[in-house]
PDB file of C-alpha atoms and ligand atoms in Angstrom:
ATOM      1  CA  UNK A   1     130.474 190.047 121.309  1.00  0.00           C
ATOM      2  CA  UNK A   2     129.848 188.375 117.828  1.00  0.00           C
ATOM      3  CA  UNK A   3     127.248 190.110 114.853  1.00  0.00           C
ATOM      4  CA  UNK A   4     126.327 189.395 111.745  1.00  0.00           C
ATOM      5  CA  UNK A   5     126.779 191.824 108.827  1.00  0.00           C
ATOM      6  CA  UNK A   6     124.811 191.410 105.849  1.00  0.00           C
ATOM      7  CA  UNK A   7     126.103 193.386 103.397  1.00  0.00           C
ATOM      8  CA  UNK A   8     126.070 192.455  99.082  1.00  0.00           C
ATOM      9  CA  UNK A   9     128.691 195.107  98.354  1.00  0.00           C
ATOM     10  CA  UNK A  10     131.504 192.881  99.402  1.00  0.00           C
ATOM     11  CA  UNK A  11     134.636 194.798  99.538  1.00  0.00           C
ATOM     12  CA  UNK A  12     132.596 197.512 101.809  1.00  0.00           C
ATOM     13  CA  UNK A  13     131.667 193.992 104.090  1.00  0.00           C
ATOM     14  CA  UNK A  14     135.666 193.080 104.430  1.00  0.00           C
ATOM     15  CA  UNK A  15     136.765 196.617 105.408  1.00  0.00           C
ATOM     16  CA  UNK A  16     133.968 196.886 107.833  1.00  0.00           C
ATOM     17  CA  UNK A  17     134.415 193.218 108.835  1.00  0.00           C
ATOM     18  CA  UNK A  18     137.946 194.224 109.352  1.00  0.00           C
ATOM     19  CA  UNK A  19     137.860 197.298 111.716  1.00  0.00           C
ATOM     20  CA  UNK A  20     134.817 195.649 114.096  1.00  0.00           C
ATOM     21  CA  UNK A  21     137.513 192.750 114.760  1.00  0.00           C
ATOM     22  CA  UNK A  22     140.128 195.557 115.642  1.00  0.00           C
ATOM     23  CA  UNK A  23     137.754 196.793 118.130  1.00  0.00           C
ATOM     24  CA  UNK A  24     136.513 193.283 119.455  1.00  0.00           C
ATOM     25  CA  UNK A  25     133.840 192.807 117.808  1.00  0.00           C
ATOM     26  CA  UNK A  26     133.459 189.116 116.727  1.00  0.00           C
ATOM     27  CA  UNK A  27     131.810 189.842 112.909  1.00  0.00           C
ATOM     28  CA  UNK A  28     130.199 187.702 110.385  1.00  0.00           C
ATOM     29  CA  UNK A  29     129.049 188.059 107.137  1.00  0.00           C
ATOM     30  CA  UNK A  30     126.305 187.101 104.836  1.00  0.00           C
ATOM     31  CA  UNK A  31     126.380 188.405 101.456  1.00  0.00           C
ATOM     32  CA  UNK A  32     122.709 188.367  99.904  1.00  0.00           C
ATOM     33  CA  UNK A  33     119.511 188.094 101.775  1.00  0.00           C
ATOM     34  CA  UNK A  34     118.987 184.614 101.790  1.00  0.00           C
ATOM     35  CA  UNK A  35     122.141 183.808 103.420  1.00  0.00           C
ATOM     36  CA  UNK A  36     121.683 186.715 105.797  1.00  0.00           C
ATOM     37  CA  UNK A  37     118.277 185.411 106.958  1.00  0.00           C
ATOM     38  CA  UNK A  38     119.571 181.792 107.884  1.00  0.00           C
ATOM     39  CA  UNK A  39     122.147 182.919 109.693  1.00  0.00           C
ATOM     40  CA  UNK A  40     120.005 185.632 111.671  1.00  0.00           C
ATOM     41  CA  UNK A  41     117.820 183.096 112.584  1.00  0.00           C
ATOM     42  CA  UNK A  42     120.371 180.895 114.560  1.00  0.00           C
ATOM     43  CA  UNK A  43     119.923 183.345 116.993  1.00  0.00           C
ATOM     44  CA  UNK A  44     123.565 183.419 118.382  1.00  0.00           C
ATOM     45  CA  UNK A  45     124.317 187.292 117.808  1.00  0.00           C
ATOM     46  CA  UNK A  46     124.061 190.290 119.805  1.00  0.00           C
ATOM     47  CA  UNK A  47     123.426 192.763 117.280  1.00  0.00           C
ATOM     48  CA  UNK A  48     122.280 192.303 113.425  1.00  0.00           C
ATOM     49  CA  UNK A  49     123.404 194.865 110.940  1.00  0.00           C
ATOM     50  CA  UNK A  50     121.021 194.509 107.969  1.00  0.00           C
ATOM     51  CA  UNK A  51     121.685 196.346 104.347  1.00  0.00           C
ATOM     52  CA  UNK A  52     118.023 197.732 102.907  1.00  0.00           C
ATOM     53  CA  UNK A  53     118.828 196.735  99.270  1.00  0.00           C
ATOM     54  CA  UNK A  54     119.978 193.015  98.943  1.00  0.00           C
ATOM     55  CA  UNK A  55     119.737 190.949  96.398  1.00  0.00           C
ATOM     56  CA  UNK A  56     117.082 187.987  96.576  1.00  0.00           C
ATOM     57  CA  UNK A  57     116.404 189.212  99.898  1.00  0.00           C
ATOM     58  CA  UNK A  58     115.531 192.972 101.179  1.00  0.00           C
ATOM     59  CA  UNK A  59     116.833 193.896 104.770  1.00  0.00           C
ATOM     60  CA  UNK A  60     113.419 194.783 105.368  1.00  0.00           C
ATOM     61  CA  UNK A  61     111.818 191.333 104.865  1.00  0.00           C
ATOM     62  CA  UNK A  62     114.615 189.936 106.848  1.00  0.00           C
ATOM     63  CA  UNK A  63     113.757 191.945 109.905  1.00  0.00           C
ATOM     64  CA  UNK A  64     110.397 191.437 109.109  1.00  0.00           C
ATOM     65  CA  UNK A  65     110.781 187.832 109.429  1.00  0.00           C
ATOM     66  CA  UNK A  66     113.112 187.310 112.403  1.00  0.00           C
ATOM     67  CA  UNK A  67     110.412 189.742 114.383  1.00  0.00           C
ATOM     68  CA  UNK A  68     107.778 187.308 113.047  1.00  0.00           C
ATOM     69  CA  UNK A  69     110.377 184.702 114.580  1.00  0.00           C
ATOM     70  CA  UNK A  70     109.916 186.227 118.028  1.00  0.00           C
ATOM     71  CA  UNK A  71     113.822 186.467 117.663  1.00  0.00           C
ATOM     72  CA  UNK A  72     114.994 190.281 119.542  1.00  0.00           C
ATOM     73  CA  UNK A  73     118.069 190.445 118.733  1.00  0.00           C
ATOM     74  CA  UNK A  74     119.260 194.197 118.262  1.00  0.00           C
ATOM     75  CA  UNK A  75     119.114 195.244 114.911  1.00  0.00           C
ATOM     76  CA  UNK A  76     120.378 198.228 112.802  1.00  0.00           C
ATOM     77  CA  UNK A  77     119.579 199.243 109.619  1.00  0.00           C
ATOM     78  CA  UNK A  78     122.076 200.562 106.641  1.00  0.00           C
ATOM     79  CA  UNK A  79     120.739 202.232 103.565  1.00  0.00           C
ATOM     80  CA  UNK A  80     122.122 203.741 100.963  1.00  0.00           C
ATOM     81  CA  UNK A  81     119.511 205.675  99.971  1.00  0.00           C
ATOM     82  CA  UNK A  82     119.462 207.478 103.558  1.00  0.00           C
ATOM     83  CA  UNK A  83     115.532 208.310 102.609  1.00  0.00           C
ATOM     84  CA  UNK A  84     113.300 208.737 105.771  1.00  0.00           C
ATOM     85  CA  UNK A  85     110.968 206.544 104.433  1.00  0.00           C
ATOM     86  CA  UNK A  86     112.996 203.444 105.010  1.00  0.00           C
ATOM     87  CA  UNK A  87     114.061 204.995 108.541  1.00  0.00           C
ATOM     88  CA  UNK A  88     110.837 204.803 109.664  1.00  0.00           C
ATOM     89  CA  UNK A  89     109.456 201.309 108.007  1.00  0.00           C
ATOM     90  CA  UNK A  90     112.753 199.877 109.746  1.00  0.00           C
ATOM     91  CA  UNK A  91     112.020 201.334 112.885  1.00  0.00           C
ATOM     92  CA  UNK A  92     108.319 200.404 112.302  1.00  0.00           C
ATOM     93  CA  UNK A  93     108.893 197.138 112.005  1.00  0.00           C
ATOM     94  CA  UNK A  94     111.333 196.869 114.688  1.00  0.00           C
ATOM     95  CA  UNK A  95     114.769 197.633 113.762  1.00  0.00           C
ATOM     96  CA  UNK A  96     116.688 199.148 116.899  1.00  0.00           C
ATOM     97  CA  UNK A  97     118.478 202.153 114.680  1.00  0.00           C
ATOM     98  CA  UNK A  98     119.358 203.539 111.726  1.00  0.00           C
ATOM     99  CA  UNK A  99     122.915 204.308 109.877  1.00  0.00           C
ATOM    100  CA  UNK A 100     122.949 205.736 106.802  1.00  0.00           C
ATOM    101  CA  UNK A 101     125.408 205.161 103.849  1.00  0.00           C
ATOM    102  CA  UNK A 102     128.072 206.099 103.602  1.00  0.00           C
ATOM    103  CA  UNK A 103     129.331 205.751 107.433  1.00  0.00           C
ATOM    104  CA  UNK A 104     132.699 205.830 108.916  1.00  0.00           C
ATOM    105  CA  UNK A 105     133.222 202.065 111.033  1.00  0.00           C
ATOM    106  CA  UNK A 106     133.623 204.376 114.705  1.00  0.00           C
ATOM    107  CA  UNK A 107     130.027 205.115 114.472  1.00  0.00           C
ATOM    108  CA  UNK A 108     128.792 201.681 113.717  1.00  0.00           C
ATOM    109  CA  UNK A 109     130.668 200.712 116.651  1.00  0.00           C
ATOM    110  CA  UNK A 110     129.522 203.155 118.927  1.00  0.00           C
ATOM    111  CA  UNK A 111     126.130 201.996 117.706  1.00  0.00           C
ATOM    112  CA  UNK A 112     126.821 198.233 118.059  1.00  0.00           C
ATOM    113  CA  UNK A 113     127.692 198.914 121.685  1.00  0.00           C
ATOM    114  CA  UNK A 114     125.241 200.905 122.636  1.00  0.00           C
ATOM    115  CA  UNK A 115     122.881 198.148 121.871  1.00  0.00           C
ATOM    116  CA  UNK A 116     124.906 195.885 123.558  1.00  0.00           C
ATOM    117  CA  UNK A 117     124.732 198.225 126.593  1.00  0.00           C
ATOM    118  CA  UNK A 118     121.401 198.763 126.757  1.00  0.00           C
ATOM    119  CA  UNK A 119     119.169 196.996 129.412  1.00  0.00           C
ATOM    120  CA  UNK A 120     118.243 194.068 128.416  1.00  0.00           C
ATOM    121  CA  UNK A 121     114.412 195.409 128.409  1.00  0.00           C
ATOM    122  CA  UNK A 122     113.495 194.653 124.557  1.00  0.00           C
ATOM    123  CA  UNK A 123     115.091 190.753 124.677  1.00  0.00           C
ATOM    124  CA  UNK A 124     113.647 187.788 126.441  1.00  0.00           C
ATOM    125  CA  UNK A 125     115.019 188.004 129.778  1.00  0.00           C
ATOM    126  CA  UNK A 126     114.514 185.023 131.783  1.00  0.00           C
ATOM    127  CA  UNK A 127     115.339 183.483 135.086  1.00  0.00           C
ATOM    128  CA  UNK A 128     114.860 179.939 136.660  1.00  0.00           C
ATOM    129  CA  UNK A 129     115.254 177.452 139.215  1.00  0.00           C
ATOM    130  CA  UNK A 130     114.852 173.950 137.947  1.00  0.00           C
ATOM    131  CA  UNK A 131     111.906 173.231 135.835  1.00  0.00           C
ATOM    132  CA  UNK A 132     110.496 177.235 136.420  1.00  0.00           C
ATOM    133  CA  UNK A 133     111.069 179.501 133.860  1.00  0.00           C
ATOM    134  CA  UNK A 134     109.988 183.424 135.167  1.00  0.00           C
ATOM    135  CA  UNK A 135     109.667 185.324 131.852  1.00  0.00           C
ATOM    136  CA  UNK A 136     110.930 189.077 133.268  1.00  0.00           C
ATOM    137  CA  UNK A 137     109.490 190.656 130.336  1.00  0.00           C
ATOM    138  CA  UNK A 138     105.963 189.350 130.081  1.00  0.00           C
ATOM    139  CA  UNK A 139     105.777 188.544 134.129  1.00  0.00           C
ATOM    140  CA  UNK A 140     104.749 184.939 133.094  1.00  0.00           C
ATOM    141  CA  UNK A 141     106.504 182.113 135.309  1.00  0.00           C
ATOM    142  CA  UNK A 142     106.005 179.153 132.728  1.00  0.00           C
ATOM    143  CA  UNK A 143     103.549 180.625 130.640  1.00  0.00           C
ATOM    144  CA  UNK A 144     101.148 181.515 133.003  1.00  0.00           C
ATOM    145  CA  UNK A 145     100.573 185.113 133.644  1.00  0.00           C
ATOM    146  CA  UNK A 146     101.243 186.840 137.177  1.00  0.00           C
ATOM    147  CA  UNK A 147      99.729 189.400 138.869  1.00  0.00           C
ATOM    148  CA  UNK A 148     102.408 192.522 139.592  1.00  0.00           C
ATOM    149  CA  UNK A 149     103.005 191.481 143.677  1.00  0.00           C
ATOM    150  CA  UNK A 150     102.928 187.867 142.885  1.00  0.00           C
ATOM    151  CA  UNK A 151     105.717 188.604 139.877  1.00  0.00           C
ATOM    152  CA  UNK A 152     108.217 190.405 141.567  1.00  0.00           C
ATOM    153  CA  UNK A 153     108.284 188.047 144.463  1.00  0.00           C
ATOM    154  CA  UNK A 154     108.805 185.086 142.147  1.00  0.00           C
ATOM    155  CA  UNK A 155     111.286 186.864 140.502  1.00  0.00           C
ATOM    156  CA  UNK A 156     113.233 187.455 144.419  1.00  0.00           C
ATOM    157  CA  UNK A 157     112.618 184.325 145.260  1.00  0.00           C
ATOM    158  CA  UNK A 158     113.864 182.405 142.089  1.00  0.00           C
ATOM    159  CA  UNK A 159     116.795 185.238 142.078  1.00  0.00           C
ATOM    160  CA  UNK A 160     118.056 183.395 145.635  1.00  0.00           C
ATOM    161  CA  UNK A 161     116.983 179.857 145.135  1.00  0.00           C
ATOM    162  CA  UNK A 162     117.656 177.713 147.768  1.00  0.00           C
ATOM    163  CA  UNK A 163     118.892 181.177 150.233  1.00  0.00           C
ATOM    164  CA  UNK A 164     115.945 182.481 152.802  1.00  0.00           C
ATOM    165  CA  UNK A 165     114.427 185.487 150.850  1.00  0.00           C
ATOM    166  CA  UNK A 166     113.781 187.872 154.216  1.00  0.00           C
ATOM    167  CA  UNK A 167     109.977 188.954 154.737  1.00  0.00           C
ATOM    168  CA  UNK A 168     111.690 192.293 155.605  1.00  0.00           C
ATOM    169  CA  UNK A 169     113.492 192.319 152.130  1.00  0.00           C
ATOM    170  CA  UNK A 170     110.443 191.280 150.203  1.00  0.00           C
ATOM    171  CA  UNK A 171     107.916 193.981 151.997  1.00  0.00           C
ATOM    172  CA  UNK A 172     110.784 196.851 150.979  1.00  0.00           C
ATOM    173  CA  UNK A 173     111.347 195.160 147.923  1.00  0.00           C
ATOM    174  CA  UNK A 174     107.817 194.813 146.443  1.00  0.00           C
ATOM    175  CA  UNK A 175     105.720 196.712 148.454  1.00  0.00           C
ATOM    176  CA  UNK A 176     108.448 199.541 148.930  1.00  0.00           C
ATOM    177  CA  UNK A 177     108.041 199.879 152.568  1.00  0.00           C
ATOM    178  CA  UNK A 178     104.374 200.834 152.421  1.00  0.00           C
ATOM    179  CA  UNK A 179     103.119 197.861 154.423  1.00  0.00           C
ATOM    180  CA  UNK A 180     105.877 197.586 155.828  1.00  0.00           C
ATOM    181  CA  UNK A 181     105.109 195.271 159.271  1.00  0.00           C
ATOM    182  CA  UNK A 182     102.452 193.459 157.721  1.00  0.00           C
ATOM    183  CA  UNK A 183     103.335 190.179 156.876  1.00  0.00           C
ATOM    184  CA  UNK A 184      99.753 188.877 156.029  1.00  0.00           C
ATOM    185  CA  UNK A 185     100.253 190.572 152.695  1.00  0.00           C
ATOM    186  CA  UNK A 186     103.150 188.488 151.885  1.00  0.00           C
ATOM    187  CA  UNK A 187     101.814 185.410 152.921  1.00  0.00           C
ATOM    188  CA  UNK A 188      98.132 186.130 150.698  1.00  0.00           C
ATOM    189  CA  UNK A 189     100.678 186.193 147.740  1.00  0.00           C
ATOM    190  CA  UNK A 190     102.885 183.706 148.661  1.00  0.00           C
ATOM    191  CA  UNK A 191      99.597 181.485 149.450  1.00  0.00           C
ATOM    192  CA  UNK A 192      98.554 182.065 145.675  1.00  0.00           C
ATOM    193  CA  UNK A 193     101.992 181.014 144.222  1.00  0.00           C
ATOM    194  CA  UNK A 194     101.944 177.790 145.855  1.00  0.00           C
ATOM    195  CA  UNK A 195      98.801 176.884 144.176  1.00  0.00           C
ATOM    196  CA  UNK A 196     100.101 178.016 141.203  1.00  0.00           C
ATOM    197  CA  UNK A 197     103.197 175.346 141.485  1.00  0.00           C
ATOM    198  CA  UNK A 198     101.170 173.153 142.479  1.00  0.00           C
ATOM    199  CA  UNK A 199      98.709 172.801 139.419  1.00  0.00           C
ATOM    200  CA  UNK A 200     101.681 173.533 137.361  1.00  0.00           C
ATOM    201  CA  UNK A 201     103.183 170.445 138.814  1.00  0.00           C
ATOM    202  CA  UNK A 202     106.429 172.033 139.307  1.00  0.00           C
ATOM    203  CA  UNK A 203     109.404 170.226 141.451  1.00  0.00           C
ATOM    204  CA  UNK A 204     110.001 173.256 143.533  1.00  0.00           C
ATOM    205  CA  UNK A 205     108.150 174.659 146.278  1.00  0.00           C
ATOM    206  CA  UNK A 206     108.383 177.512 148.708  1.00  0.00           C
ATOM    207  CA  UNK A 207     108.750 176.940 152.024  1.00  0.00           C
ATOM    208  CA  UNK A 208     108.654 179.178 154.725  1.00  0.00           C
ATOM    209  CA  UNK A 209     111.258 179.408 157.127  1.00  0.00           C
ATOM    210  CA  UNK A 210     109.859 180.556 160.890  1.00  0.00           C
ATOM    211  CA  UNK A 211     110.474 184.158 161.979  1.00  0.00           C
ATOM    212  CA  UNK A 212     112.376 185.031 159.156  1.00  0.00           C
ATOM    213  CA  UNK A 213     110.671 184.582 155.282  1.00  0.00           C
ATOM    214  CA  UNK A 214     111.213 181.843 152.569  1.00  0.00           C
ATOM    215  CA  UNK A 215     112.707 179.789 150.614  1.00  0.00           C
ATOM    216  CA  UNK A 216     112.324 178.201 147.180  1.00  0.00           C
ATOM    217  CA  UNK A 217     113.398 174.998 147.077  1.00  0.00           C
ATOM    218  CA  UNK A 218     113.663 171.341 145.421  1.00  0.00           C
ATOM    219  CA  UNK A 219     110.350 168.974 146.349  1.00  0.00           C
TER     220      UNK A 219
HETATM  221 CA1   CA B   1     123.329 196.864  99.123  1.00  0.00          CA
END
């Protein structure tokens, strides 16, 4: 695990620096908003821990601008002030929690990996096969939107590329067992996502594999 600390007062960013690497925790620092925004933006980090009052830079605009950035990494805000106002502008604008000055390093931690825990719901999650991206989060396989059904199959069958995906599995799977025995569903979605491949000129195709379900596979 690796974060970035951006922190002016520097002897507090040392000590803290100091007892995240006892525990594991891979830390670097940037020491005035500027800095700290560069580095964010490099995108390498599982969890940002971002000052409020910075010089050139406030911890606010820097969160304001790696959201802007599309970038999710976790992010927690410090403030010295520990006024509700800035709680609730950083969690406004998207800041994952909220420490407030002074705090002892064992509940940083414990709030580092608790965002490092948590399921991966608020970053980009992605899968592929080849040249197909399925976007988890928005249900888009390259961009293009899916319909719910059509979604979580993709999402099976890119999960086992190149392995038969079992009609049997996908009815429980998506449909939760109430069509259960009626393949025709399946194959009305499967039907669509072949088209969709197909305009999107993709290299991969499904194909199904008799009496048992499908498989996605190199052209
Ligand atoms: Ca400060």
């Amino acid at each position: 695990m690796r974060i970035l600390y951006v922190e002016d007062e520097k002897f507090l960013a040392e000590a803290v620096k100091h007892n995240l690497e006892k525990q594991g925790i891979k830390t670097d620092l940037a020491f005035d908003g500027e800095e700290g925004l560069n580095m964010a933006v490099a995108s390498i980090y599982d969890c940002i821990v971002l000052d409020i009052m910075l010089p050139k830079l406030s911890g606010l605009e820097i969160l304001a601008r790696i959201r802007e950035k599309e970038i999710k990494t976790p992010v927690i805000m410090l403030s010295a002030l520990s006024e509700v106002e800035d709680k609730v502008r950083g969690l406004n604008m998207g800041a994952d929690d909220y420490l407030a000055k002074p705090f002892k390093t064992a509940e940083l931690v414990a709030r580092i990996m608790a965002l490092a825990r948590r399921p991966q719901d608020l970053r980009q999650e992605t899968v592929g096969f080849l040249d197909l991206e399925y976007n988890v989060d928005e249900k888009s396989l390259n961009g293009e939107a899916l319909t719910g059904k059509e979604a979580d199959i993709m999402y099976e069958l890119i999960k086992s590329a190149e392995h038969i995906v079992k009609k049997e599995y996908l009815l429980s799977k998506v449909w939760g067992g109430e069509a259960y025995g009626d393949d025709n569903y399946i194959e009305v979605y499967v039907s669509r996502l072949r088209k969709l491949l197909k305009k999107l000129s993709m290299k991969t195709e499904i194909v199904t594999v008799r009496g048992l379900g499908y498989k996605l596979v190199e052209k």
